[in-house]
């Protein structure tokens, strides 16, 4: 997606350790107009597919998922990263290892909000090692619901998450795929 | 706001300890159509005010803030609850005590995204003891920016957050104010 790639070039900052900082527009300050264009693009890529719900994960996935949901006209459910006293005990749960934070955490979704009849589109901001996406996929499968596909803003194509997900047969649509990046040579997108 | 109050009556669940569970539509599963109506209502209540940015706090504030931002045509910034390695050291910070989770945490916003010239509308899902809202207000003030007001979905009017905020001179607009609630007698809204 051209407008997203251009924005990554303009405002993204590459940091040591394969960290791409896009907090000026994607996951700290949020450019809602850009998110609307991304939502429209997700709608185009999953056109004709039956989707009853969008699933994402807190925190930065929520913004993209909510704006995208306007185009699909379905509710959003976000998986939570820790058990709070507002969540009933009756939850689906999965373990996820975070690339960014370097730790393992539990993600949970209340069983009320994922039903066997649901057709679920998973949306998130980043795909790197794929652990969050696989964890979300497991929650949907545990519910007996259908994973329709996954929509990602930025995929780090040099890590193996995208390959894992595509090989598992899930329709994965990443709006920008980075094949290489370094402080010295900048960012190379996949054609 | 009538449609929100009706929804709270229909789908809200009262739990011991003054906990109101609204995770069917507000903070776990998210009803985006309802959020659009709430966004329009915030726009109406702050009509004519100069607003350059919406500030909220992860996680459940993000969804409401992002949909509202469509009506104000401004970016959203969300305060983060823990320091991650993707955030630069240059942040404004404040301590917040959570009513729901019963613990104290730090909230941070990168200095890049709150500037002295910003006119900030704060949006959040709940107002109870006001600690989160006061913490967000402090971040804006530390940046030398202007707090235009605060838009809240559900205010627990029987706790003192709303009173504190209104007495501080901030325009506080809560779409539903609960004056009393109990498992036995249900919910009483403020007229």
PDB file of C-alpha atoms in Angstrom, chain B residues 10-72:
ATOM      1  CA  UNK B  10     -29.625  -3.790  28.475  1.00  0.00           C
ATOM      2  CA  UNK B  11     -26.101  -5.243  28.477  1.00  0.00           C
ATOM      3  CA  UNK B  12     -24.332  -3.898  31.568  1.00  0.00           C
ATOM      4  CA  UNK B  13     -23.809  -6.253  34.503  1.00  0.00           C
ATOM      5  CA  UNK B  14     -23.415  -5.052  38.064  1.00  0.00           C
ATOM      6  CA  UNK B  15     -20.877  -6.917  40.173  1.00  0.00           C
ATOM      7  CA  UNK B  16     -19.977  -6.694  43.858  1.00  0.00           C
ATOM      8  CA  UNK B  17     -17.655  -3.817  44.775  1.00  0.00           C
ATOM      9  CA  UNK B  18     -19.289  -1.208  42.525  1.00  0.00           C
ATOM     10  CA  UNK B  19     -17.948  -2.865  39.389  1.00  0.00           C
ATOM     11  CA  UNK B  20     -20.022  -2.302  36.249  1.00  0.00           C
ATOM     12  CA  UNK B  21     -19.220  -4.815  33.522  1.00  0.00           C
ATOM     13  CA  UNK B  22     -19.846  -3.331  30.096  1.00  0.00           C
ATOM     14  CA  UNK B  23     -17.481  -5.582  28.207  1.00  0.00           C
ATOM     15  CA  UNK B  24     -20.198  -6.685  25.786  1.00  0.00           C
ATOM     16  CA  UNK B  25     -20.053  -3.312  24.001  1.00  0.00           C
ATOM     17  CA  UNK B  26     -17.572  -0.861  25.538  1.00  0.00           C
ATOM     18  CA  UNK B  27     -14.277  -2.351  26.659  1.00  0.00           C
ATOM     19  CA  UNK B  28     -13.741  -5.901  25.467  1.00  0.00           C
ATOM     20  CA  UNK B  29     -16.189  -6.383  22.623  1.00  0.00           C
ATOM     21  CA  UNK B  30     -16.590  -2.966  21.002  1.00  0.00           C
ATOM     22  CA  UNK B  31     -19.776  -1.771  19.291  1.00  0.00           C
ATOM     23  CA  UNK B  32     -18.336   0.548  16.659  1.00  0.00           C
ATOM     24  CA  UNK B  33     -21.734   1.900  15.575  1.00  0.00           C
ATOM     25  CA  UNK B  34     -22.410   2.982  19.154  1.00  0.00           C
ATOM     26  CA  UNK B  35     -18.933   4.559  19.277  1.00  0.00           C
ATOM     27  CA  UNK B  36     -19.786   6.566  16.151  1.00  0.00           C
ATOM     28  CA  UNK B  37     -22.866   7.960  17.872  1.00  0.00           C
ATOM     29  CA  UNK B  38     -20.730   8.767  20.922  1.00  0.00           C
ATOM     30  CA  UNK B  39     -18.115  10.460  18.736  1.00  0.00           C
ATOM     31  CA  UNK B  40     -20.778  12.649  17.135  1.00  0.00           C
ATOM     32  CA  UNK B  41     -22.125  13.558  20.564  1.00  0.00           C
ATOM     33  CA  UNK B  42     -18.643  14.547  21.832  1.00  0.00           C
ATOM     34  CA  UNK B  43     -18.250  16.689  18.724  1.00  0.00           C
ATOM     35  CA  UNK B  44     -21.566  18.404  19.484  1.00  0.00           C
ATOM     36  CA  UNK B  45     -20.650  19.037  23.128  1.00  0.00           C
ATOM     37  CA  UNK B  46     -17.277  20.552  22.250  1.00  0.00           C
ATOM     38  CA  UNK B  47     -18.549  22.403  19.176  1.00  0.00           C
ATOM     39  CA  UNK B  48     -16.626  25.577  18.409  1.00  0.00           C
ATOM     40  CA  UNK B  49     -13.708  24.653  20.678  1.00  0.00           C
ATOM     41  CA  UNK B  50     -10.221  24.631  19.192  1.00  0.00           C
ATOM     42  CA  UNK B  51      -8.932  21.054  19.455  1.00  0.00           C
ATOM     43  CA  UNK B  52      -5.693  19.869  17.836  1.00  0.00           C
ATOM     44  CA  UNK B  53      -5.285  16.470  19.471  1.00  0.00           C
ATOM     45  CA  UNK B  54      -7.170  13.809  21.387  1.00  0.00           C
ATOM     46  CA  UNK B  55      -5.360  12.190  24.314  1.00  0.00           C
ATOM     47  CA  UNK B  56      -6.448   8.891  25.830  1.00  0.00           C
ATOM     48  CA  UNK B  57      -4.952   5.990  27.770  1.00  0.00           C
ATOM     49  CA  UNK B  58      -4.487   2.368  26.822  1.00  0.00           C
ATOM     50  CA  UNK B  59      -6.247   0.083  26.373  1.00  0.00           C
ATOM     51  CA  UNK B  60      -9.985   0.626  26.337  1.00  0.00           C
ATOM     52  CA  UNK B  61      -9.842   4.400  25.864  1.00  0.00           C
ATOM     53  CA  UNK B  62      -8.177   3.958  22.469  1.00  0.00           C
ATOM     54  CA  UNK B  63     -11.233   2.652  20.641  1.00  0.00           C
ATOM     55  CA  UNK B  64     -13.557   5.470  21.714  1.00  0.00           C
ATOM     56  CA  UNK B  65     -10.877   8.104  21.123  1.00  0.00           C
ATOM     57  CA  UNK B  66     -10.113   6.867  17.595  1.00  0.00           C
ATOM     58  CA  UNK B  67     -13.713   6.827  16.462  1.00  0.00           C
ATOM     59  CA  UNK B  68     -14.310  10.257  18.048  1.00  0.00           C
ATOM     60  CA  UNK B  69     -11.191  11.593  16.284  1.00  0.00           C
ATOM     61  CA  UNK B  70     -12.930  11.076  12.933  1.00  0.00           C
ATOM     62  CA  UNK B  71     -15.388  13.827  13.872  1.00  0.00           C
ATOM     63  CA  UNK B  72     -12.702  16.208  15.152  1.00  0.00           C
TER      64      UNK B  72
END
